[in-house]
Coordinates of C-alpha atoms in Angstrom, one line a residue:
Chain A
X1 CA -25.1 -30.3 27.6
X2 CA -23.0 -31.1 31.0
X3 CA -26.4 -32.8 32.4
X4 CA -26.3 -34.8 29.3
X5 CA -22.8 -35.9 29.9
X6 CA -23.6 -37.2 33.4
X7 CA -27.0 -38.7 32.1
X8 CA -24.3 -40.3 29.4
X9 CA -21.8 -41.3 32.2
X10 CA -24.5 -42.7 34.8
X11 CA -26.3 -44.3 32.3
X12 CA -23.6 -46.9 31.3
X13 CA -24.0 -48.3 34.5
X14 CA -21.2 -50.9 34.5
X15 CA -18.6 -48.3 33.9
X16 CA -19.7 -45.8 36.0
X17 CA -19.7 -48.1 39.2
X18 CA -16.4 -49.7 38.3
X19 CA -14.8 -46.5 38.3
X20 CA -16.5 -45.1 41.4
X21 CA -15.6 -48.3 43.1
X22 CA -12.1 -47.8 41.9
X23 CA -11.6 -44.4 42.8
X24 CA -13.4 -45.0 46.4
X25 CA -10.9 -47.9 46.9
X26 CA -8.1 -45.3 45.6
X27 CA -9.3 -43.0 48.1
X28 CA -9.8 -45.4 51.0
X29 CA -6.5 -46.6 51.0
X30 CA -5.0 -42.8 50.7
X31 CA -7.0 -41.8 53.8
X32 CA -6.9 -44.8 55.8
X33 CA -3.3 -45.8 55.7
X34 CA -2.0 -42.3 56.7
X35 CA -4.6 -41.7 58.8
X36 CA -3.6 -45.1 60.9
X37 CA 0.1 -44.1 60.5
X38 CA -0.9 -40.5 61.8
X39 CA -2.6 -42.1 64.9
X40 CA 0.5 -44.2 65.9
X41 CA 2.7 -41.1 65.4
X42 CA 0.5 -39.7 68.1
X43 CA 1.5 -42.4 70.2
X44 CA 5.2 -41.1 70.0
X45 CA 4.4 -37.7 71.7
X46 CA 0.8 -38.2 72.9
X47 CA 2.4 -38.1 76.6
X48 CA 3.4 -34.6 75.8
X49 CA 0.1 -33.1 74.3
X50 CA -1.7 -34.6 77.2
X51 CA 0.0 -32.7 79.8
X52 CA -0.8 -29.6 78.1
X53 CA 1.0 -27.4 80.2
X54 CA 4.9 -26.6 80.2
X55 CA 7.2 -24.9 77.9
X56 CA 10.3 -26.9 78.0
X57 CA 11.5 -30.2 78.9
X58 CA 14.7 -31.2 80.4
X59 CA 16.5 -34.4 80.2
X60 CA 19.6 -36.1 80.2
X61 CA 21.6 -35.3 77.1
X62 CA 22.0 -38.9 76.2
X63 CA 17.9 -39.2 76.0
X64 CA 17.0 -39.3 72.2
X65 CA 13.3 -39.1 72.5
X66 CA 10.4 -39.4 74.9
X67 CA 10.5 -43.0 75.4
X68 CA 14.1 -43.0 75.7
X69 CA 14.3 -42.1 79.5
X70 CA 17.9 -41.7 81.1
X71 CA 17.3 -41.2 84.4
X72 CA 18.8 -38.2 86.2
X73 CA 19.6 -37.1 89.8
X74 CA 17.1 -35.1 91.5
X75 CA 19.2 -32.5 92.3
X76 CA 19.2 -31.5 88.6
X77 CA 15.7 -30.2 89.3
X78 CA 17.2 -27.5 91.5
X79 CA 19.7 -26.7 89.3
X80 CA 17.0 -26.1 86.6
X81 CA 15.0 -23.9 89.0
X82 CA 17.7 -21.3 89.2
X83 CA 18.2 -20.7 85.7
X84 CA 17.2 -17.3 84.5
X85 CA 13.7 -17.1 82.5
X86 CA 12.2 -20.4 84.5
X87 CA 9.1 -19.5 86.3
X88 CA 8.3 -23.1 87.7
X89 CA 10.0 -26.6 87.4
X90 CA 8.4 -30.1 88.3
X91 CA 9.7 -33.5 88.1
X92 CA 8.2 -36.2 85.8
X93 CA 9.3 -39.9 86.2
X94 CA 8.7 -42.0 83.2
X95 CA 9.2 -45.7 83.4
X96 CA 8.2 -49.3 83.2
X97 CA 6.8 -51.3 86.2
X98 CA 5.4 -54.6 86.7
X99 CA 1.9 -54.8 88.0
X100 CA 0.4 -57.9 89.5
X101 CA -3.4 -58.2 89.5
X102 CA -5.8 -59.5 91.9
X103 CA -5.9 -63.0 89.4
X104 CA -2.3 -63.4 90.1
X105 CA -1.5 -62.1 86.4
X106 CA 1.7 -59.7 85.7
X107 CA 1.1 -56.8 83.5
X108 CA 4.3 -54.5 82.4
X109 CA 2.9 -51.2 82.8
X110 CA 3.9 -47.6 82.2
X111 CA 4.5 -45.4 85.3
X112 CA 4.0 -41.5 85.3
X113 CA 5.4 -40.0 88.4
X114 CA 4.3 -36.3 89.0
X115 CA 4.7 -33.3 91.6
X116 CA 2.4 -34.0 94.7
X117 CA 2.1 -30.5 95.4
X118 CA 0.9 -29.1 92.0
X119 CA -0.2 -32.3 90.1
X120 CA 1.5 -30.6 87.0
X121 CA 2.1 -33.5 84.5
X122 CA -1.0 -35.5 85.4
X123 CA -3.8 -36.8 82.8
X124 CA -6.0 -34.0 81.6
X125 CA -9.4 -35.6 81.4
X126 CA -10.4 -37.5 84.3
X127 CA -13.5 -40.2 84.4
X128 CA -13.5 -41.4 87.8
X129 CA -12.3 -39.6 90.9
X130 CA -10.2 -36.3 91.1
X131 CA -6.7 -35.6 90.0
X132 CA -6.4 -34.3 93.6
X133 CA -7.4 -37.9 94.9
X134 CA -3.8 -38.9 93.9
X135 CA -2.6 -37.4 97.2
X136 CA -4.3 -40.2 99.2
X137 CA -1.9 -42.8 100.6
X138 CA -1.3 -45.6 97.9
X139 CA -3.1 -43.7 95.5
X140 CA -2.7 -44.2 92.0
X141 CA -4.6 -43.4 88.7
X142 CA -5.1 -45.7 85.9
X143 CA -6.1 -45.0 82.2
X144 CA -9.5 -45.7 81.3
X145 CA -9.0 -47.9 78.1
X146 CA -6.6 -50.2 80.2
X147 CA -9.1 -50.4 83.1
X148 CA -11.6 -52.1 80.9
X149 CA -8.8 -54.2 79.5
X150 CA -5.8 -55.4 80.5
X151 CA -6.2 -54.3 83.9
X152 CA -9.8 -55.6 84.2
X153 CA -10.5 -57.0 87.5
X154 CA -11.9 -61.2 87.5
X155 CA -15.1 -61.3 88.6
X156 CA -16.9 -64.6 88.7
X157 CA -16.5 -66.3 85.3
X158 CA -15.8 -62.5 83.5
X159 CA -14.2 -59.5 84.4
X160 CA -15.5 -55.9 84.8
X161 CA -13.4 -52.8 84.6
X162 CA -10.9 -51.6 87.1
X163 CA -12.6 -48.7 89.3
X164 CA -12.1 -46.9 92.2
X165 CA -11.3 -48.9 95.4
X166 CA -9.8 -51.6 93.7
X167 CA -6.1 -52.4 94.2
X168 CA -2.9 -54.1 92.9
X169 CA 0.6 -54.8 93.7
X170 CA 3.4 -52.4 92.0
X171 CA 6.6 -54.1 92.8
X172 CA 5.3 -55.8 96.2
X173 CA 3.6 -52.5 97.4
X174 CA 0.2 -52.1 97.7
X175 CA -1.5 -49.2 95.3
X176 CA -4.8 -48.3 95.2
X177 CA -7.2 -46.8 92.5
X178 CA -8.4 -43.3 93.1
X179 CA -9.3 -42.5 89.6
X180 CA -9.2 -43.3 86.0
X181 CA -8.7 -40.8 83.4
X182 CA -8.3 -40.8 79.4
X183 CA -4.8 -40.8 78.1
X184 CA -3.1 -41.3 74.9
X185 CA -2.0 -44.6 74.1
X186 CA 1.9 -45.1 74.5
X187 CA 3.8 -46.5 71.7
X188 CA 4.1 -50.0 73.3
X189 CA 0.3 -49.8 74.1
X190 CA 0.9 -50.3 77.9
X191 CA -1.5 -49.5 80.6
X192 CA -0.2 -46.3 81.9
X193 CA -0.6 -45.6 85.7
X194 CA -0.3 -42.2 87.0
X195 CA 1.2 -41.5 91.0
X196 CA 3.2 -38.8 92.6
X197 CA 6.8 -38.3 92.0
X198 CA 7.2 -39.3 96.0
X199 CA 5.5 -42.5 95.7
X200 CA 7.2 -43.7 92.9
X201 CA 10.3 -43.6 95.2
X202 CA 8.4 -46.1 97.4
X203 CA 7.5 -48.2 94.5
X204 CA 11.0 -48.2 93.2
X205 CA 13.1 -48.0 96.0
X206 CA 15.8 -49.9 95.0
X207 CA 16.5 -47.3 92.2
X208 CA 18.8 -44.5 92.8
X209 CA 17.9 -42.1 90.0
X210 CA 14.4 -41.5 89.2
X211 CA 14.0 -38.0 87.5
X212 CA 13.0 -38.4 84.0
X213 CA 12.5 -35.0 82.9
X214 CA 11.9 -31.8 84.2
X215 CA 8.9 -29.7 83.0
X216 CA 9.8 -26.2 83.0
X217 CA 7.0 -23.3 82.5
X218 CA 8.9 -19.9 81.6
X219 CA 7.9 -16.6 83.0
X220 CA 5.8 -14.5 80.9
X221 CA 7.3 -13.1 77.7
X222 CA 10.3 -15.4 77.6
X223 CA 10.9 -17.2 74.8
X224 CA 10.7 -21.3 75.5
X225 CA 13.4 -21.9 73.0
X226 CA 15.9 -19.0 74.7
X227 CA 15.1 -20.4 78.0
X228 CA 15.8 -24.0 76.7
X229 CA 19.1 -22.8 75.4
X230 CA 20.2 -21.1 78.4
X231 CA 19.3 -24.3 80.6
X232 CA 21.2 -26.2 78.3
X233 CA 24.5 -24.1 78.4
X234 CA 24.1 -23.7 82.3
X235 CA 23.4 -27.6 83.4
X236 CA 24.9 -29.4 80.4
X237 CA 21.4 -31.1 80.1
X238 CA 19.1 -31.2 77.0
X239 CA 16.5 -29.4 77.1
X240 CA 13.9 -28.8 74.3
X241 CA 10.9 -26.4 73.9
X242 CA 7.6 -28.6 74.1
X243 CA 7.4 -28.4 70.2
X244 CA 10.9 -29.1 69.5
X245 CA 10.8 -32.3 71.8
X246 CA 7.8 -33.4 69.7
X247 CA 9.6 -33.0 66.7
X248 CA 12.7 -34.6 67.6
X249 CA 10.7 -37.6 69.2
X250 CA 8.8 -37.8 65.7
X251 CA 11.9 -37.6 63.9
X252 CA 13.7 -40.6 65.8
X253 CA 10.4 -43.0 65.3
X254 CA 10.2 -41.9 61.3
X255 CA 14.0 -42.2 60.9
X256 CA 14.7 -45.1 63.2
X257 CA 11.5 -47.6 62.1
X258 CA 10.3 -48.6 58.8
X259 CA 6.6 -47.4 59.5
X260 CA 6.8 -44.5 56.9
X261 CA 8.2 -46.9 54.3
X262 CA 5.6 -49.6 54.9
X263 CA 2.9 -47.2 55.3
X264 CA 3.8 -45.5 52.3
X265 CA 4.0 -48.6 50.2
X266 CA 0.5 -49.4 51.5
X267 CA -0.9 -46.2 50.6
X268 CA 1.3 -46.3 47.0
X269 CA 0.1 -49.7 45.9
X270 CA -3.5 -49.0 46.8
X271 CA -3.5 -45.8 44.9
X272 CA -1.6 -47.5 41.8
X273 CA -4.1 -50.4 41.6
X274 CA -7.2 -48.0 42.1
X275 CA -5.6 -45.5 39.6
X276 CA -5.3 -47.9 37.1
X277 CA -8.5 -49.3 37.2
X278 CA -10.3 -46.3 37.3
X279 CA -8.1 -44.5 34.6
X280 CA -8.3 -47.4 32.4
X281 CA -12.2 -47.6 32.5
X282 CA -12.9 -44.1 32.2
X283 CA -10.5 -43.6 29.2
X284 CA -12.4 -46.8 27.7
X285 CA -15.6 -45.2 28.4
X286 CA -14.8 -42.0 26.7
X287 CA -13.3 -44.3 23.7
X288 CA -16.8 -46.1 23.7
X289 CA -18.6 -42.6 23.2
X290 CA -15.8 -41.2 20.9
X291 CA -18.7 -41.7 17.8
X292 CA -21.1 -40.2 19.8
X293 CA -18.7 -37.2 20.8
X294 CA -18.2 -37.4 16.6
X295 CA -21.8 -36.9 16.1
X296 CA -21.9 -34.0 18.2
X297 CA -18.9 -32.5 16.7
X298 CA -21.0 -32.9 13.1
X299 CA -23.9 -31.6 14.8
X300 CA -22.1 -28.0 15.5
X301 CA -20.9 -28.8 19.2
X302 CA -17.3 -27.2 19.4
X303 CA -14.1 -29.0 21.2
X304 CA -14.6 -26.6 23.7
X305 CA -17.9 -28.0 24.7
X306 CA -16.9 -31.8 24.5
X307 CA -13.7 -31.1 26.3
X308 CA -16.3 -29.4 29.2
X309 CA -18.4 -32.5 29.0
X310 CA -15.5 -34.8 29.6
X311 CA -14.1 -32.7 32.3
X312 CA -17.7 -32.4 34.0
X313 CA -17.7 -36.7 34.3
X314 CA -14.0 -36.8 35.3
X315 CA -15.1 -34.3 38.1
X316 CA -18.5 -36.1 39.1
X317 CA -16.4 -39.2 39.1
X318 CA -13.5 -38.0 41.0
X319 CA -15.7 -36.2 43.7
X320 CA -18.3 -39.4 44.0
X321 CA -15.3 -41.9 44.2
X322 CA -13.4 -39.7 46.7
X323 CA -16.7 -39.1 49.0
X324 CA -17.3 -43.0 49.3
X325 CA -13.7 -43.9 49.7
X326 CA -13.0 -41.1 52.4
X327 CA -16.4 -41.7 54.1
X328 CA -15.7 -45.4 54.5
X329 CA -12.0 -44.9 55.6
X330 CA -13.1 -42.5 58.0
X331 CA -16.3 -44.5 59.2
X332 CA -14.0 -47.3 59.8
X333 CA -11.0 -45.8 61.3
X334 CA -13.4 -44.0 63.8
X335 CA -15.6 -46.9 64.9
X336 CA -12.5 -48.9 65.2
X337 CA -10.7 -46.4 67.5
X338 CA -14.2 -46.2 69.3
X339 CA -13.9 -50.0 69.9
X340 CA -10.5 -50.1 70.8
X341 CA -8.9 -46.7 71.9
X342 CA -5.5 -48.0 71.2
X343 CA -6.2 -47.8 67.5
X344 CA -6.0 -44.0 67.2
X345 CA -7.0 -42.8 63.7
X346 CA -6.0 -39.2 62.8
X347 CA -7.7 -37.4 59.6
X348 CA -6.5 -33.9 59.4
X349 CA -7.8 -31.6 56.5
X350 CA -4.8 -31.8 54.9
X351 CA -5.1 -35.8 54.5
X352 CA -8.6 -35.2 53.2
X353 CA -7.3 -32.7 50.6
X354 CA -4.5 -34.8 49.2
X355 CA -6.6 -38.0 49.4
X356 CA -9.1 -35.8 47.1
X357 CA -6.4 -34.5 45.0
X358 CA -5.3 -38.0 44.3
X359 CA -8.6 -39.0 43.4
X360 CA -9.2 -36.1 41.2
X361 CA -5.8 -36.2 39.3
X362 CA -6.6 -40.2 38.3
X363 CA -9.6 -38.9 36.4
X364 CA -8.2 -35.5 35.3
X365 CA -5.3 -37.7 33.5
X366 CA -7.4 -40.3 31.9
X367 CA -9.8 -37.6 31.0
X368 CA -6.9 -35.5 29.7
X369 CA -5.8 -38.5 27.2
X370 CA -9.6 -39.1 26.4
X371 CA -9.9 -35.1 25.3
X372 CA -6.8 -35.7 22.9
X373 CA -9.0 -37.9 20.8
X374 CA -12.0 -36.3 21.1
X375 CA -10.1 -32.9 20.1
X376 CA -8.5 -34.7 17.2
X377 CA -11.7 -36.2 16.1
X378 CA -12.7 -35.1 12.6
X379 CA -16.6 -34.9 12.3
X380 CA -16.4 -36.5 8.8
X381 CA -15.7 -39.6 10.6
X382 CA -19.4 -40.2 11.5
X383 CA -20.0 -40.7 7.9
X384 CA -18.1 -43.9 8.1
X385 CA -20.4 -46.9 8.7
Chain B
X27 CA -35.5 -19.4 -9.6
X28 CA -34.2 -18.3 -6.2
X29 CA -30.8 -19.1 -5.0
X30 CA -29.8 -22.6 -4.6
X31 CA -29.3 -24.0 -1.1
X32 CA -26.3 -25.9 -1.8
X33 CA -24.1 -25.5 -4.8
X34 CA -20.8 -26.6 -5.9
X35 CA -18.8 -26.0 -8.9
X36 CA -15.2 -27.6 -10.1
X37 CA -15.3 -29.5 -6.6
X38 CA -12.3 -31.6 -6.0
X39 CA -11.1 -33.6 -3.3
X40 CA -8.3 -36.0 -2.8
X41 CA -7.3 -38.0 0.1
X42 CA -3.5 -38.7 0.8
X43 CA -0.4 -37.3 -0.7
X44 CA 2.0 -38.2 -3.4
X45 CA 1.8 -41.7 -4.8
X46 CA -0.7 -42.8 -2.1
X47 CA -3.0 -39.8 -3.2
X48 CA -6.9 -41.1 -4.0
X49 CA -9.1 -38.5 -5.8
X50 CA -12.4 -38.9 -4.3
X51 CA -14.0 -35.7 -5.9
X52 CA -12.9 -34.7 -9.6
X53 CA -14.6 -31.5 -10.5
X54 CA -18.3 -31.8 -9.2
X55 CA -21.0 -29.5 -10.5
X56 CA -23.9 -29.6 -8.6
X57 CA -26.9 -27.9 -6.7
X58 CA -29.9 -28.1 -4.9
X59 CA -33.0 -25.9 -4.0
X60 CA -34.8 -25.2 -1.0
X61 CA -38.0 -27.8 -0.3
X62 CA -36.1 -30.4 -2.9
X63 CA -35.2 -34.0 -2.0
X64 CA -32.2 -35.0 -4.2
X65 CA -30.3 -38.2 -3.9
X66 CA -26.6 -39.1 -4.8
X67 CA -26.7 -42.5 -6.0
X68 CA -23.7 -44.5 -7.5
X69 CA -21.4 -47.4 -6.8
X70 CA -19.0 -47.8 -3.9
X71 CA -16.4 -45.6 -4.1
X72 CA -17.9 -43.1 -6.4
X73 CA -17.4 -40.0 -4.1
X74 CA -21.1 -39.7 -3.0
X75 CA -20.3 -39.8 0.9
X76 CA -17.4 -37.3 0.2
X77 CA -19.4 -34.8 -1.4
X78 CA -22.4 -35.2 1.2
X79 CA -19.3 -34.7 4.0
X80 CA -18.0 -31.5 1.7
X81 CA -21.8 -30.3 1.5
X82 CA -22.3 -30.7 5.1
X83 CA -19.2 -28.6 6.1
X84 CA -17.5 -31.7 8.1
X85 CA -14.9 -32.1 5.4
X86 CA -13.0 -29.4 3.7
X87 CA -12.5 -29.9 -0.1
X88 CA -9.5 -29.1 -2.2
X89 CA -10.6 -26.7 -5.1
X90 CA -13.6 -25.5 -6.5
X91 CA -16.5 -23.4 -5.3
X92 CA -18.8 -24.7 -2.6
X93 CA -22.0 -22.8 -1.2
X94 CA -24.3 -23.5 1.3
X95 CA -27.1 -21.8 2.8
X96 CA -25.5 -18.7 1.3
X97 CA -22.3 -19.1 2.9
X98 CA -19.0 -19.5 0.6
X99 CA -17.6 -22.6 2.7
X100 CA -14.2 -22.2 1.1
X101 CA -13.8 -19.0 3.0
X102 CA -15.2 -19.8 6.5
X103 CA -13.1 -20.8 9.6
X104 CA -13.5 -23.8 11.4
X105 CA -15.7 -22.1 14.4
X106 CA -17.8 -20.3 11.5
X107 CA -18.7 -24.1 9.8
X108 CA -19.1 -25.4 13.2
X109 CA -21.7 -22.5 13.8
X110 CA -23.3 -23.1 10.2
X111 CA -23.7 -26.7 11.2
X112 CA -25.1 -26.2 14.5
X113 CA -27.7 -24.0 13.2
X114 CA -28.5 -25.0 9.5
X115 CA -28.2 -28.3 9.0
X116 CA -29.9 -31.6 10.4
X117 CA -27.7 -35.4 10.3
X118 CA -29.4 -38.3 9.6
X119 CA -26.8 -41.4 9.9
X120 CA -26.9 -44.9 8.6
X121 CA -26.5 -46.1 11.7
X122 CA -28.6 -44.1 13.7
X123 CA -25.8 -42.7 15.9
X124 CA -28.3 -42.5 18.9
X125 CA -27.0 -42.1 22.5
X126 CA -27.8 -45.6 24.2
X127 CA -27.7 -44.4 27.4
X128 CA -30.0 -41.2 26.6
X129 CA -33.8 -41.3 26.4
X130 CA -35.0 -40.5 22.9
X131 CA -36.5 -37.2 24.1
X132 CA -33.0 -36.4 25.4
X133 CA -31.1 -37.4 22.2
X134 CA -33.8 -35.5 20.0
X135 CA -32.8 -32.7 22.3
X136 CA -29.1 -32.5 21.5
X137 CA -29.1 -30.4 18.9
X138 CA -31.0 -27.9 20.7
X139 CA -28.8 -28.1 23.8
X140 CA -26.0 -27.7 21.5
X141 CA -27.4 -24.6 20.0
X142 CA -27.7 -23.5 23.7
X143 CA -31.5 -24.0 24.3
X144 CA -31.9 -24.4 28.1
X145 CA -32.7 -28.1 29.0
X146 CA -36.3 -27.8 30.3
X147 CA -37.0 -25.7 26.9
X148 CA -35.1 -27.9 24.5
X149 CA -36.7 -31.4 26.2
X150 CA -40.2 -29.6 25.3
X151 CA -39.3 -29.0 22.2
X152 CA -37.9 -32.2 21.5
X153 CA -41.0 -34.0 22.7
X154 CA -42.9 -31.6 20.2
X155 CA -40.7 -33.0 17.3
X156 CA -41.2 -36.6 18.3
X157 CA -45.2 -36.1 17.3
X158 CA -44.8 -36.1 13.6
X159 CA -42.5 -39.0 13.5
X160 CA -45.1 -40.9 15.5
X161 CA -43.1 -41.3 18.6
X162 CA -43.9 -39.0 21.2
X163 CA -45.2 -42.2 23.4
X164 CA -42.0 -43.6 23.1
X165 CA -40.2 -39.9 24.8
X166 CA -38.6 -41.9 27.8
X167 CA -37.8 -44.8 26.3
X168 CA -34.4 -45.8 25.9
X169 CA -33.0 -46.1 21.9
X170 CA -32.2 -50.0 22.8
X171 CA -35.8 -50.5 23.5
X172 CA -37.0 -49.1 19.9
X173 CA -36.8 -51.2 16.7
X174 CA -34.3 -50.1 13.7
X175 CA -37.3 -48.0 12.0
X176 CA -38.5 -46.3 14.8
X177 CA -34.6 -45.6 16.0
X178 CA -34.2 -43.9 12.6
X179 CA -37.5 -41.9 13.2
X180 CA -36.1 -40.6 16.0
X181 CA -32.8 -39.7 14.3
X182 CA -35.2 -37.8 11.9
X183 CA -36.9 -36.1 14.8
X184 CA -33.2 -35.0 15.9
X185 CA -32.3 -33.8 12.8
X186 CA -35.6 -31.4 12.1
X187 CA -35.9 -30.2 15.7
X188 CA -33.9 -27.2 15.7
X189 CA -35.4 -26.4 11.9
X190 CA -32.5 -26.0 9.8
X191 CA -32.6 -25.3 6.3
X192 CA -30.4 -28.4 5.0
X193 CA -30.8 -31.8 6.1
X194 CA -27.9 -34.4 4.8
X195 CA -28.8 -38.4 5.0
X196 CA -26.4 -40.8 4.8
X197 CA -27.7 -44.4 3.8
X198 CA -30.7 -43.7 6.0
X199 CA -32.5 -46.9 4.6
X200 CA -29.6 -49.4 4.5
X201 CA -30.2 -50.8 8.0
X202 CA -33.7 -51.0 7.9
X203 CA -36.1 -53.6 6.0
X204 CA -37.3 -52.3 2.6
X205 CA -40.6 -51.8 3.9
X206 CA -39.6 -49.9 7.1
X207 CA -37.0 -47.9 4.7
X208 CA -39.9 -46.8 2.3
X209 CA -41.8 -45.5 5.5
X210 CA -38.7 -43.8 6.6
X211 CA -37.7 -42.2 3.6
X212 CA -41.5 -41.4 3.0
X213 CA -41.6 -39.6 6.5
X214 CA -38.2 -37.8 5.7
X215 CA -39.8 -36.3 2.2
X216 CA -42.8 -35.2 3.7
X217 CA -41.2 -33.6 6.6
X218 CA -38.5 -31.9 4.2
X219 CA -41.5 -30.5 2.0
X220 CA -43.7 -29.4 4.8
X221 CA -40.6 -27.2 6.1
X222 CA -39.2 -26.0 2.4
X223 CA -35.8 -27.8 3.5
X224 CA -33.5 -29.1 1.3
X225 CA -32.8 -32.8 1.7
X226 CA -29.8 -34.5 0.4
X227 CA -29.8 -38.4 0.2
X228 CA -26.8 -40.5 -0.1
X229 CA -27.9 -44.0 -0.8
X230 CA -27.8 -47.0 -3.1
X231 CA -30.8 -48.4 -2.6
X232 CA -32.7 -48.2 -5.7
X233 CA -36.2 -48.9 -4.4
X234 CA -36.2 -45.3 -2.7
X235 CA -35.1 -43.3 -5.8
X236 CA -39.0 -42.8 -6.5
X237 CA -38.9 -40.6 -3.3
X238 CA -36.5 -38.1 -5.0
X239 CA -37.3 -35.1 -6.8
X240 CA -34.0 -35.5 -8.7
X241 CA -31.7 -38.4 -8.8
X242 CA -27.8 -37.3 -8.9
X243 CA -25.7 -40.2 -10.6
X244 CA -21.9 -40.1 -9.5
X245 CA -19.1 -42.0 -10.9
X246 CA -15.6 -41.7 -10.2
X247 CA -16.0 -38.6 -8.5
X248 CA -18.0 -36.7 -10.6
X249 CA -21.9 -36.5 -11.1
X250 CA -22.4 -37.8 -14.5
X251 CA -26.1 -37.5 -14.9
X252 CA -29.1 -36.1 -13.3
X253 CA -32.6 -37.4 -13.7
X254 CA -35.5 -35.6 -13.1
X255 CA -38.3 -37.6 -11.0
X256 CA -42.0 -36.7 -12.0
X257 CA -45.3 -37.5 -9.9
X258 CA -43.7 -38.1 -6.5

């Protein structure tokens, strides 16, 4: 009878497609909006995860998050290196700089300065050149997406991606591209330029304080949180284990921007509209078939059998609608992200689970409402014309 | 004479309570044998559909004794009555009540599937049941593609597919023209006789009375006369 239930459902083409499309819409919105939101959130801590090394981040106590840089004196680096439990500590500069392109245009960029000797803090995935090339005179590495986008070089009537050997001006200093790398987009979607910490001092010679962060590796067996506490107590600086720093940056953006509310409203509205249409249509579908369920009841079908039939229909609709919606959402998100690397799209399994549960909950609730009527249905009613 | 397949004594049924109570059956005495075609006739509101509903086990009577296929319906639980209907009774309705999105063969297979038959076997038996009603070639058609007479023949195939000893029909000809109605009732009667089924038909269509072995006339909730037909 369960196959018959599905045949009854699919046979009513208009209602079937209406419910599936509405559920697909619900799932699409429930997946696409949060996935985009999570992608944007990644911008707030992508720099930390890109580095992929280091256990503790040390910064000025006034700094609230990754992009809220309060420069420190270079001497702080030596103080941190002297703390118990610290295996190594490297300087990182993170700040804005205006780049002048060969076309004469200016582009605001994010510059990252890393330790020249160890190159800790450099991009993890090089596309052209090698990270060690950063030690060459005037050497910089630019992110691939910007090299092909905002930093693209004029060539005839068009443009070509910036590549090895190209140069730009940074604060009236020549900088030569020695590599391109994949790096996470920052929150402002600015091009990212990597160079050495020593060279940052050349590019920004007027600045007295340049040390944005001290990246610390702890000794084997040491707890990063304990070492971070120790650094804070001894130096008066703020120090967070890497995960804690990610959380702190995330919480700042969630708490100080309206992003979460806006995305939640979009997803919520999409869910409500889709849920109403799908739920109402499925309820109507069951109501339209009430007479047939009554006939089956008269013929000896128990209420349990009819309930299983309706739940099978609901489950099938939920899976079909969710599959279509989630598939379309993922396809759109990942394709857009491929075209424009700044559009990050993240779809963890938890998001898929929540989207699936939302789609199923719509049809299950509609099914339960309909089931009440079917269970109460008197088989004698089938003899009424 | 063997035990009656269907019998009731002093059967009563009242709809509603108190001042709004409407007595539908006021002590009905009735019985029908295997292989017998009995028509319940009478004016609208006389209680014939209520009587059929009680005898078919889809409605509970209030008082009296009702025995169907050897079971005392008053002593059966809801689940036991459901099982009795599943295996023992075939239904034919006034408005056919075929599921429009299922094929003819699938509609006929429904009672078998309800009874737990596997789908493949049920469809085989359903196709076989369409032979005697002359619709084997329409097995894959949808009900909407058939005429009214053909749809009622599909309903008849559905009523006999699981070989029930009792078939109940509610106004089986009211949605059909006279000629088609006669053909449908003749088919029903022949199939019932071949299978030694008891066939109970509620109707107000006097033109099909001659197809019955007996005609039970009802009025005001009682069987007031039973007429024996000869030569049918």
